[in-house]
CSV table of C-alpha atoms in Angstrom, one decimal:
chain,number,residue,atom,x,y,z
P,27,UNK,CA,-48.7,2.4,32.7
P,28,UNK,CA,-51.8,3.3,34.6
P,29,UNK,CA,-52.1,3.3,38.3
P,30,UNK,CA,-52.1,0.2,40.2
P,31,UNK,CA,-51.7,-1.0,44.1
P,32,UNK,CA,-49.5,-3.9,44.7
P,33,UNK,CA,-49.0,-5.4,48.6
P,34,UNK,CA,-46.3,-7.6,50.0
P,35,UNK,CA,-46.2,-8.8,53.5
P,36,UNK,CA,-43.6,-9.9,56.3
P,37,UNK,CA,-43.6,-11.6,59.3
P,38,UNK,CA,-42.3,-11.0,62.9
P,39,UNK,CA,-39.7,-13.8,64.4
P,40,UNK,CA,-42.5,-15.0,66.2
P,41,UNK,CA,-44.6,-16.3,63.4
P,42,UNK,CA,-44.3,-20.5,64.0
P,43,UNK,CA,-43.1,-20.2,60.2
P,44,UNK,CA,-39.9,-18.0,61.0
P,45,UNK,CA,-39.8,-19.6,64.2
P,46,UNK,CA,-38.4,-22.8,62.3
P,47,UNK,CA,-37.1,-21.4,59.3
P,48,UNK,CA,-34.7,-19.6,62.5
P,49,UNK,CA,-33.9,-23.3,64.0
P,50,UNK,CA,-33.0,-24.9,60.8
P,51,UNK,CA,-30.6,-21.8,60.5
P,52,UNK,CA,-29.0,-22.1,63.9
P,53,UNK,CA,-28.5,-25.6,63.5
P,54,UNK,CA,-26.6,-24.9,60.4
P,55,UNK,CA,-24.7,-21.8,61.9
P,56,UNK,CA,-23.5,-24.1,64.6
P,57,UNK,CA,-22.6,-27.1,62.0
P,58,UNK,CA,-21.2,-24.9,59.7
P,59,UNK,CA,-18.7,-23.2,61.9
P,60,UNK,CA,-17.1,-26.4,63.2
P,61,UNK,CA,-17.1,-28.0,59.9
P,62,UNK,CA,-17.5,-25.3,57.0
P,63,UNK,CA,-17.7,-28.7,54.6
P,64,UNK,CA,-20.8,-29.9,56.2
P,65,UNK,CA,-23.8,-30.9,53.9
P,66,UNK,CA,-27.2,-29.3,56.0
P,67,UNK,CA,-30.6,-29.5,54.6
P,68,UNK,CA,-32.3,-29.3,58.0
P,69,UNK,CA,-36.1,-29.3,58.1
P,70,UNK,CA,-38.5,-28.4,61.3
P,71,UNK,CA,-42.2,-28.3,62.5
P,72,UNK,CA,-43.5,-26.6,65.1
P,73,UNK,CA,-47.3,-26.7,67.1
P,74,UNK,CA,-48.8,-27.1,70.3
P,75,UNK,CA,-45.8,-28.1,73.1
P,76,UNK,CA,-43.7,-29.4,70.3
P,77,UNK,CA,-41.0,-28.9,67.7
P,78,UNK,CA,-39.6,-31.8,65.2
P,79,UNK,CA,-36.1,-31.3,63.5
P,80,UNK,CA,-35.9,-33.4,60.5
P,81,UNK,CA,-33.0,-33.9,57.4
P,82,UNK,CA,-30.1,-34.8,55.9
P,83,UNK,CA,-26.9,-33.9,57.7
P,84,UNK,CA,-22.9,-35.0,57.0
P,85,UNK,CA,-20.6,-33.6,58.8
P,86,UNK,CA,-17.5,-34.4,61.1
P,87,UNK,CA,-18.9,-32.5,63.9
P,88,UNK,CA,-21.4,-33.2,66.5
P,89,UNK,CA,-24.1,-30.5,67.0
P,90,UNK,CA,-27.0,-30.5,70.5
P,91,UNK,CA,-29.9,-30.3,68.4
P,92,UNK,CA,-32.1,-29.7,71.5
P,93,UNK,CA,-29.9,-26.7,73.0
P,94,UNK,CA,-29.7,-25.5,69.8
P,95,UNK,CA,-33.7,-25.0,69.5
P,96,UNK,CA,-34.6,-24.6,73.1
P,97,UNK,CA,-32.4,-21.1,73.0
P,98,UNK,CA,-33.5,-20.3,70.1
P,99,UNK,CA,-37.3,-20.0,71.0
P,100,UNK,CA,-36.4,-18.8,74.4
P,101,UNK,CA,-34.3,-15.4,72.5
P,102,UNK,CA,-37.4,-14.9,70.3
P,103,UNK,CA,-39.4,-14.5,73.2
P,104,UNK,CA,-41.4,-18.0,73.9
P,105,UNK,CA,-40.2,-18.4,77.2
P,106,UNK,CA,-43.0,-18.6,79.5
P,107,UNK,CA,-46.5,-20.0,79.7
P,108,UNK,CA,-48.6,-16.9,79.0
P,109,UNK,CA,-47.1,-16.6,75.4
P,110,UNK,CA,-48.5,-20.1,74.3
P,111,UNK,CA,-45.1,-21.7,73.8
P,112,UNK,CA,-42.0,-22.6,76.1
P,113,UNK,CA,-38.7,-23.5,75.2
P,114,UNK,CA,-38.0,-24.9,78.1
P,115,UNK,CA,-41.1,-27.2,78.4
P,116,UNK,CA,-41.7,-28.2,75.1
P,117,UNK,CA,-40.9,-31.3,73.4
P,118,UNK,CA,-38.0,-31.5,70.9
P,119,UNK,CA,-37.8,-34.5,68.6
P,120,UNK,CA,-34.6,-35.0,66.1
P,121,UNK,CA,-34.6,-37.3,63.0
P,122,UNK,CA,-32.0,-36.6,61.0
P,123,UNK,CA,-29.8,-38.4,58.3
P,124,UNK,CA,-26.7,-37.9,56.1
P,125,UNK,CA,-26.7,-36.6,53.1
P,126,UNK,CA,-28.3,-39.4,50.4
P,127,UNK,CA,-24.8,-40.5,48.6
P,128,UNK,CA,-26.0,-40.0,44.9
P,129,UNK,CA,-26.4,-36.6,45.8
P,130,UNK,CA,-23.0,-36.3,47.5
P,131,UNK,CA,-22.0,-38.1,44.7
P,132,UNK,CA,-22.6,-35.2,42.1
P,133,UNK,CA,-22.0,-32.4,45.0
P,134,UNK,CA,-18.3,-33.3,46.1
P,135,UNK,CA,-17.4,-34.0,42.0
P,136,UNK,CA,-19.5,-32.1,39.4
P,137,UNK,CA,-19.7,-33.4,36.1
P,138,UNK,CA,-17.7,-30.8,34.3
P,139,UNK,CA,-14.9,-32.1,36.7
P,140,UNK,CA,-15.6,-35.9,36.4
P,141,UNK,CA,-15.2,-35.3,32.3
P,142,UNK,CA,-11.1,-33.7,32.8
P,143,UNK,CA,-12.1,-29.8,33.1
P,144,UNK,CA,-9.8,-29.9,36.7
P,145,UNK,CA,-10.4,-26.7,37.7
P,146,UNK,CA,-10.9,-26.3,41.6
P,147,UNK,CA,-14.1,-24.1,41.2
P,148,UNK,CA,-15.7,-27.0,38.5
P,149,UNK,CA,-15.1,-29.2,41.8
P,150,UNK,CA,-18.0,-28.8,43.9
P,151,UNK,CA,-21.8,-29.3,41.0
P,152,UNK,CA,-24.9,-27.7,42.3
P,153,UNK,CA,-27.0,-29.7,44.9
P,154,UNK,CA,-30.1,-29.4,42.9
P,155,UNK,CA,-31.4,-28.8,40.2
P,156,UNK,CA,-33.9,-25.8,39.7
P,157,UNK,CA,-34.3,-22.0,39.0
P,158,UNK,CA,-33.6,-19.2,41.1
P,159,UNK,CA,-33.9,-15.7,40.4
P,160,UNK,CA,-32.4,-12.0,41.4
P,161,UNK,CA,-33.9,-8.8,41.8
P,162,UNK,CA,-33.3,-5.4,42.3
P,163,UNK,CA,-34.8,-1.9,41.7
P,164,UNK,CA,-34.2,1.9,42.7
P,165,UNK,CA,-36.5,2.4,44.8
P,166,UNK,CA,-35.1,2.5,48.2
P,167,UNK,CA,-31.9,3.1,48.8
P,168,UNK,CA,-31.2,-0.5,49.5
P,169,UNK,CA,-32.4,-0.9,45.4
P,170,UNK,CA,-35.7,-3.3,47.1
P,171,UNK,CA,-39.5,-2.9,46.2
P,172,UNK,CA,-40.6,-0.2,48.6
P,173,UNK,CA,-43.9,-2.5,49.6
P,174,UNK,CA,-41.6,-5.5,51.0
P,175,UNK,CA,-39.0,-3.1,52.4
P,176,UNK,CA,-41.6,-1.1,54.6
P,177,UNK,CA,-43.3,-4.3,55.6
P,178,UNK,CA,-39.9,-5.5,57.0
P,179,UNK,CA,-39.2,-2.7,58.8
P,180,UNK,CA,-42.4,-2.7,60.4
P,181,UNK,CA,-42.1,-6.4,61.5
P,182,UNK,CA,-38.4,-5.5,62.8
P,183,UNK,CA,-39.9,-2.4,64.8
P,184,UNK,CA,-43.0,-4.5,66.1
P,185,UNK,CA,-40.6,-7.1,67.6
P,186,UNK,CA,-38.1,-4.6,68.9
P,187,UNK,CA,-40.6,-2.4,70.7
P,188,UNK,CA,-41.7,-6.1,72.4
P,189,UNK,CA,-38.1,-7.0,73.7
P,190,UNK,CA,-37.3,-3.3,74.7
P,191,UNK,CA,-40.0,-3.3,76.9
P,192,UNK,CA,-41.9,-0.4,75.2
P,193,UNK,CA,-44.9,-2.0,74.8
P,194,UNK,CA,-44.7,-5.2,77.4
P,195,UNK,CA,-48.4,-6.6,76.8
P,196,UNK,CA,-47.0,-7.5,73.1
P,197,UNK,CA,-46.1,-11.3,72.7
P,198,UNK,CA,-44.1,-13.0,69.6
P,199,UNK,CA,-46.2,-13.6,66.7
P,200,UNK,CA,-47.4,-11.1,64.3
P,201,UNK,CA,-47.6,-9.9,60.7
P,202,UNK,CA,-47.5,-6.8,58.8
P,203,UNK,CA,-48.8,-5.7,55.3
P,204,UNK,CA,-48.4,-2.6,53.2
P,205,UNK,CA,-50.3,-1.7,50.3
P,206,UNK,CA,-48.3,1.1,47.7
P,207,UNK,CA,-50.1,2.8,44.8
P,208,UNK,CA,-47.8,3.4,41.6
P,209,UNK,CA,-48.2,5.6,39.0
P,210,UNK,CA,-46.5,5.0,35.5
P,211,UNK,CA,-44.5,2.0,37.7
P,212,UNK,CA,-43.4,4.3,40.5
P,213,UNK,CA,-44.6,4.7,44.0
P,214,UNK,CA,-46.6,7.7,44.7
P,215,UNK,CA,-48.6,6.7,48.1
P,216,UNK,CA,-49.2,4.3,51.0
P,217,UNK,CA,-52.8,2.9,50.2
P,218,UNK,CA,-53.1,0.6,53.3
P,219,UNK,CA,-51.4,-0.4,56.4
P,220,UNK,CA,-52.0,-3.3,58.4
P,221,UNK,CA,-50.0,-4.8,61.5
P,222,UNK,CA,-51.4,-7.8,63.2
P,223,UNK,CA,-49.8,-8.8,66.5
P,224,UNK,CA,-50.3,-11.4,69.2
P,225,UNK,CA,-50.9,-9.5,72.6
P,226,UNK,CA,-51.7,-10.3,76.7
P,227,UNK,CA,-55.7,-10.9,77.3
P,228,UNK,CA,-55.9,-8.0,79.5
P,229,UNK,CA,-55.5,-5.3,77.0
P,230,UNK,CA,-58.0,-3.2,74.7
P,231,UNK,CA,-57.6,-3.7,70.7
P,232,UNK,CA,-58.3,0.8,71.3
P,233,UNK,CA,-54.8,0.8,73.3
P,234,UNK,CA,-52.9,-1.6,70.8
P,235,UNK,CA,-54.3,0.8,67.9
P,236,UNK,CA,-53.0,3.6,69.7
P,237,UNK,CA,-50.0,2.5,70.9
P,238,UNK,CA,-48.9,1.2,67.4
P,239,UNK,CA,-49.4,4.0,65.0
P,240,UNK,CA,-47.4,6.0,67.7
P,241,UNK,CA,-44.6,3.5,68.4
P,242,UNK,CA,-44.5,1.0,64.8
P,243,UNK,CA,-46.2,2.7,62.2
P,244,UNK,CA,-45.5,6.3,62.4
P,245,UNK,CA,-41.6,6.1,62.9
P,246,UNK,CA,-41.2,3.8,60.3
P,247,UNK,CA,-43.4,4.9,57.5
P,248,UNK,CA,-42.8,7.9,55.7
P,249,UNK,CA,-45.2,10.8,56.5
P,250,UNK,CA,-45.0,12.2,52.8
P,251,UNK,CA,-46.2,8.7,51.5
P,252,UNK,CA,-49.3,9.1,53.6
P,253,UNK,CA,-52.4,11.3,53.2
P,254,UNK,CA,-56.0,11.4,54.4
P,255,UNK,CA,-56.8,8.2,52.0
P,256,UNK,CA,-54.7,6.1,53.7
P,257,UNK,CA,-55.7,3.5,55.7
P,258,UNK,CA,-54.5,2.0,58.5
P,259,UNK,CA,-55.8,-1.5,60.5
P,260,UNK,CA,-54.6,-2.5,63.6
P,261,UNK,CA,-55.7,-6.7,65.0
P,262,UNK,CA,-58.9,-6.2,62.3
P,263,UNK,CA,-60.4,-9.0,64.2
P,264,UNK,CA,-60.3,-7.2,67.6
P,265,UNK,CA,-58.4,-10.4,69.3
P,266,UNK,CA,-54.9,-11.8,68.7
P,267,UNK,CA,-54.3,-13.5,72.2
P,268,UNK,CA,-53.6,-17.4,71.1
P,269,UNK,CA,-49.9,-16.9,68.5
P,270,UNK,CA,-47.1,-18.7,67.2
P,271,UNK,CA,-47.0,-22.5,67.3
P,272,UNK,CA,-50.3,-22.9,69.9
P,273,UNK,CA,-52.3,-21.4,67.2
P,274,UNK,CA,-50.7,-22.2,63.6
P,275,UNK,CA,-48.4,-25.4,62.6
P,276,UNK,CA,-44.6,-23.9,61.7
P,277,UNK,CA,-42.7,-25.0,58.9
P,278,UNK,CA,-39.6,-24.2,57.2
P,279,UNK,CA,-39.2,-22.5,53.8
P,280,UNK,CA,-42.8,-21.6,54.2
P,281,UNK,CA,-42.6,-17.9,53.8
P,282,UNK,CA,-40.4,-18.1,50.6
P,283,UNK,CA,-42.0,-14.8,49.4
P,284,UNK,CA,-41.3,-12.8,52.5
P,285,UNK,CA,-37.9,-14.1,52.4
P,286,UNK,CA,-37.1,-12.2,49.1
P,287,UNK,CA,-38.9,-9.7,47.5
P,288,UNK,CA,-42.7,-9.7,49.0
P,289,UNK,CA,-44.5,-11.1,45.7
P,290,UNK,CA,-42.8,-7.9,43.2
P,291,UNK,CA,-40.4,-10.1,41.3
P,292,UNK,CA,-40.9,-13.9,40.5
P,293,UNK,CA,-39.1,-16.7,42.8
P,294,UNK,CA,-38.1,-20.0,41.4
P,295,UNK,CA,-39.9,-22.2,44.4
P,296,UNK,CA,-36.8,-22.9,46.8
P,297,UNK,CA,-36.5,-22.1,50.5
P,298,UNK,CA,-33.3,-20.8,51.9
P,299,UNK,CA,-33.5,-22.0,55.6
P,300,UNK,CA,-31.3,-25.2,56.3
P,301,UNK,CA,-29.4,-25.2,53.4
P,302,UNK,CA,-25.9,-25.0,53.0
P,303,UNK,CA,-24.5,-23.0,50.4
P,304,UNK,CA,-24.2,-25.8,47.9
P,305,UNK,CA,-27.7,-25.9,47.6
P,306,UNK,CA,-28.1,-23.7,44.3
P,307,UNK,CA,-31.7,-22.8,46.1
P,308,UNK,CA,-29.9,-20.8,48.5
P,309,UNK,CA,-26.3,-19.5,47.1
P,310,UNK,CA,-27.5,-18.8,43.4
P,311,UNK,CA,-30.5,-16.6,44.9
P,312,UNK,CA,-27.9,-14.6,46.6
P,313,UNK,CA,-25.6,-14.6,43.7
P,314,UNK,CA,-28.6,-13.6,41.7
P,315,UNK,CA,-29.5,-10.4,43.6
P,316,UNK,CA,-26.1,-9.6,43.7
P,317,UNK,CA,-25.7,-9.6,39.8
P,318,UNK,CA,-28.9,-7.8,39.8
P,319,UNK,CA,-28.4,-5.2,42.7
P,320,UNK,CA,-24.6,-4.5,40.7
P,321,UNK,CA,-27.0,-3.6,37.5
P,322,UNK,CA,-29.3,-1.0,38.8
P,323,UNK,CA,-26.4,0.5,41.0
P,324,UNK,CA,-24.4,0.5,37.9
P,325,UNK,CA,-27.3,2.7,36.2
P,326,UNK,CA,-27.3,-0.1,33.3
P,327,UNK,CA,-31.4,-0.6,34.2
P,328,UNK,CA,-34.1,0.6,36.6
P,329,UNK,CA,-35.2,-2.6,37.2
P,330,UNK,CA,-33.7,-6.1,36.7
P,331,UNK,CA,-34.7,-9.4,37.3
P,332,UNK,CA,-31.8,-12.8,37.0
P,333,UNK,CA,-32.6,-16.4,36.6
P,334,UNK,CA,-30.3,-19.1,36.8
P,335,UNK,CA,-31.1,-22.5,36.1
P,336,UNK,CA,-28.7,-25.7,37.5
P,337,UNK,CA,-28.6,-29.3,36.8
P,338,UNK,CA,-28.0,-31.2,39.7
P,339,UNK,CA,-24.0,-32.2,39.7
P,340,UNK,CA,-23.3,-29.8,37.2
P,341,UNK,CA,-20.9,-26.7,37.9
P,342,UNK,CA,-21.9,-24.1,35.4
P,343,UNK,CA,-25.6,-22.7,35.2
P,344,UNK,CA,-27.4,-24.1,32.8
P,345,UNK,CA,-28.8,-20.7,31.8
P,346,UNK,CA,-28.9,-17.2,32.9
P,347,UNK,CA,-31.4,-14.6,31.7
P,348,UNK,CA,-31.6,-10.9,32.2
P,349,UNK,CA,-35.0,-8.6,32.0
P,350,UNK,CA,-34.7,-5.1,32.8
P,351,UNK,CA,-38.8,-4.5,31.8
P,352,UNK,CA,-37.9,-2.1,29.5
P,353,UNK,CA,-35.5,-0.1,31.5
P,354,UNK,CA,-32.3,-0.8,30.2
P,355,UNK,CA,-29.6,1.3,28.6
P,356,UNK,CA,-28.7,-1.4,26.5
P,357,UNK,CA,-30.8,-4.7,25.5
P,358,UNK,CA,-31.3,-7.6,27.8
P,359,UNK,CA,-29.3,-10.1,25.8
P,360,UNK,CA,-26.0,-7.6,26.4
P,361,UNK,CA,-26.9,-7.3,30.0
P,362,UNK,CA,-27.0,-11.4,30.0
P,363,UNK,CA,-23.7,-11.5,28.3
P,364,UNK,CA,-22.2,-9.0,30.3
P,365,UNK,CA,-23.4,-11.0,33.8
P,366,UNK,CA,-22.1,-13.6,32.2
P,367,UNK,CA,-18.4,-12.4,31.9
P,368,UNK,CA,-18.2,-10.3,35.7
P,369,UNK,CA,-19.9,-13.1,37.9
P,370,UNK,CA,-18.5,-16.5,37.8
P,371,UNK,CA,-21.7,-18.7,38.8
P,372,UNK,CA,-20.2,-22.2,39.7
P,373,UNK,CA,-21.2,-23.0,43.0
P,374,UNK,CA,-17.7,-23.2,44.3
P,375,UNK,CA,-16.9,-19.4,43.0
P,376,UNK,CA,-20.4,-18.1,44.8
P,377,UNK,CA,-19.3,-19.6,47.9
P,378,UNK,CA,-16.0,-18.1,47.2
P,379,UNK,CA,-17.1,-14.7,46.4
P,380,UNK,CA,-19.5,-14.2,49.1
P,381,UNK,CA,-17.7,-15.5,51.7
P,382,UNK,CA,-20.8,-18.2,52.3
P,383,UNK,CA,-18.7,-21.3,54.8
P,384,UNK,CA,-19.3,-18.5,57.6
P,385,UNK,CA,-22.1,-19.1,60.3
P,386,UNK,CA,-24.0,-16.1,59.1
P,387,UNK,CA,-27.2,-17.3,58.5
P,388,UNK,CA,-29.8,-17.1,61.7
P,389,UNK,CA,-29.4,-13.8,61.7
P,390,UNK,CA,-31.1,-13.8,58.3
P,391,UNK,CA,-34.1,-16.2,58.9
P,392,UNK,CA,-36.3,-13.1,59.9
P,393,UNK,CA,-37.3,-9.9,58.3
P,394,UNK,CA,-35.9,-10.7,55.0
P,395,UNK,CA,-32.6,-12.2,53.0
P,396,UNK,CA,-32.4,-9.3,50.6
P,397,UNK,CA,-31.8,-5.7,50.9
P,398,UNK,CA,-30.0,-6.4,54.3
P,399,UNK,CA,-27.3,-3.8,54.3
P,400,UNK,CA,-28.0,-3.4,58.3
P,401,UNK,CA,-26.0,-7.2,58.5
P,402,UNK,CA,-23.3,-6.2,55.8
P,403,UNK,CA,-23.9,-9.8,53.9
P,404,UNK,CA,-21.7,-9.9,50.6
P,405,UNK,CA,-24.5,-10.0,48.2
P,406,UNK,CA,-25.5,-7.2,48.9
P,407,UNK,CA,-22.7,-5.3,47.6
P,408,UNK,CA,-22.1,-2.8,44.9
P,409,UNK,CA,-18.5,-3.9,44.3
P,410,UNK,CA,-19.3,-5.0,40.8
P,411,UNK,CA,-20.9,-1.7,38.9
P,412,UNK,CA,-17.7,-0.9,37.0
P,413,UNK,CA,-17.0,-4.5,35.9
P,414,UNK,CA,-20.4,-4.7,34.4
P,415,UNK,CA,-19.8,-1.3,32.9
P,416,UNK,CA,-16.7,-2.2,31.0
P,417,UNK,CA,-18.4,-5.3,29.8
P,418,UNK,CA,-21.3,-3.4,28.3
P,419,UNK,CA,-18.7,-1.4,26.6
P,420,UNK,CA,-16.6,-4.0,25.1
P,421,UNK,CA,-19.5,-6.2,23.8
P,422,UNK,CA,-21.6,-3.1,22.2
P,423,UNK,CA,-17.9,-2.5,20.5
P,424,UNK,CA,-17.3,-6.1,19.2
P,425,UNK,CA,-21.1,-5.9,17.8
P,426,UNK,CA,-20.4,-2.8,16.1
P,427,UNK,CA,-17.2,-4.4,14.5
């Protein structure tokens, strides 16, 4: 392969995008813990003095949709007039619905189990129908795409050097970027750095350069990855004072591609935020990278990339594919076979497996759903490697029979 640059991006908590996708999450944590049956799917907007909750909700339980958001914007940091955005001035409207009962219908009693296959885990069919897909590679230590783990970590540091009052003219919103050049399909460099954050009037775009390489950039980057070449750009556009939901409309499930892997492997359209676990869009991508993470720690491949497919009301996927690019010890189709046979992917066993009926998601609506060993989620375990390694075994030994 010849050398090639490839950039993924993330988001602070402050970006109006995350700043819903971390509502609808709440509002599920909340839900969620006092009813762990609960159908969510919980939309919300956000812009000027205003934030609209919206969706389908069934659930025994009665949940203060206004607490809920007003402390949620007030922990992120939008909690006085000087950042643009209030939680505790601005308005917050609720229109919210149960759950449409044909898809209840096929959520509460799949198909497989509506046609005499009784098992428990045939019980509960995917909410949805649609493609999701799992990826993992070695090249960090948490087996993510370098480019979308460094851009994370610089997002997290951005924020936390806000809230720890390091650097106190900061304010919510703000982006980061980071370009990596690979050679023959491994990282070599840093190419490009570029960190964009919201900030008080009174201070000079030279002190914010300054005061980010020293406090963001430099502790979180690795000095061997950079050289003379590389470039780093601080607030290109020399102003960043008017952020988050005064300056940019907020939606849910809007940053899709900073939720997973920043752009490096494909994603099959659905958002996460909102959603309880028997939405496929949600549970099956986390079941996916779990598959796939188990793969590359197993040393069966690299690189691998999953996609499962649902029908809505149905149990069992409707397909599952494995691609290791070329890097697997064995070929795809065994890897598929053997994925097949070590991870039961009926929405009642991934909720069962990971533990998913657990308020655990807010904490996940910023800075990335994958590659977060730092929260100890279940999918991001290595608990599978020798499973998967005994499968390989036993169905390169049948073929050879």
């Amino acid at each position: 392969m010849a050398k090639f640059l490839f950039t993924s991006e993330s988001v602070t908590e402050g970006h109006p995008d995350k700043v819903c996708d971390q509502i609808s999450d709440a509002i599920l944590d909340y839900i969620i813990a006092a009813d762990p049956e609960a159908h969510v799917a919980c939309e919300v907007t956000a812009t000027t003095g205003m934030i609209h909750v919206m969706g389908e909700i069934t659930t025994e339980c009665y949940a203060d949709i206004d607490s809920i958001t007003r402390k949620v914007i007030n922990e992120i940091g939008y909690n006085r007039p000087e950042c643009g955005f209030n939680g505790n001035t601005c308005a917050v409207i609720s229109s919210i619905d149960s759950q449409s009962p044909d898809i209840s219908m096929g959520v509460d009693s799949s198909y497989e189990y509506r046609e005499g296959q009784e098992d428990q885990l045939n019980l509960t069919g995917a909410g949805d129908q649609g493609i999701m897909f799992g990826y993992a590679c070695n090249e960090t230590p948490e087996l993510m795409p370098l480019p979308i783990s460094l851009a994370h970590k610089l997002a997290k540091k951005l924020s936390d050097v806000r809230k720890d009052n390091i650097l106190t003219y900061l304010r919510p919103d703000g982006k980061t970027q980071v370009t990596v050049e690979y050679d023959d399909g491994k990282p070599i460099r840093i190419d490009t750095v570029l960190i964009s954050t919201q900030h008080a009037e009174d201070v000079t775009v030279d002190t914010i350069r300054e005061d980010l390489k020293k406090n963001v950039i430099t502790p979180v980057i690795p000095s061997e990855l950079m050289d003379d070449n590389t470039r780093i750009l601080v607030n290109p556009t020399g102003r960043f004072v008017l952020g988050g939901p005064a300056a940019d409309t907020g939606l849910t499930g809007r940053k899709i591609i900073v939720d997973t892997y920043g752009g490096y492997s494909r994603h099959g359209g659905g958002a996460f935020s909102g959603k309880d676990p028997t939405k496929v869009d949600r549970s099956a991508a986390y079941a996916a990278r779990w598959a796939a993470k188990n793969i590359v720690a197993s040393g069966l491949a690299d690189k691998c990339e999953i996609q499962l497919s649902y029908a809505i009301g149905v149990a069992k996927p409707v397909s599952v594919m494995v691609d290791s690019f070329g890097t697997g010890k064995c070929d795809d189709e065994v890897l598929s076979k053997a994925v097949n046979r070590v991870f039961d992917l009926r929405p009642a066993a991934i909720i069962r497996d990971l533990d998913l009926k657990k308020p655990i998601y807010r904490q996940l609506a910023a800075y990335g759903h994958m590659g977060r060993e730092d929260l100890g989620v279940s999918w991001e375990k290595t608990n599978r490697t020798q499973e998967l390694l005994n499968a390989v075994d036993q169905i390169l030994n049948n073929n050879m029979q």
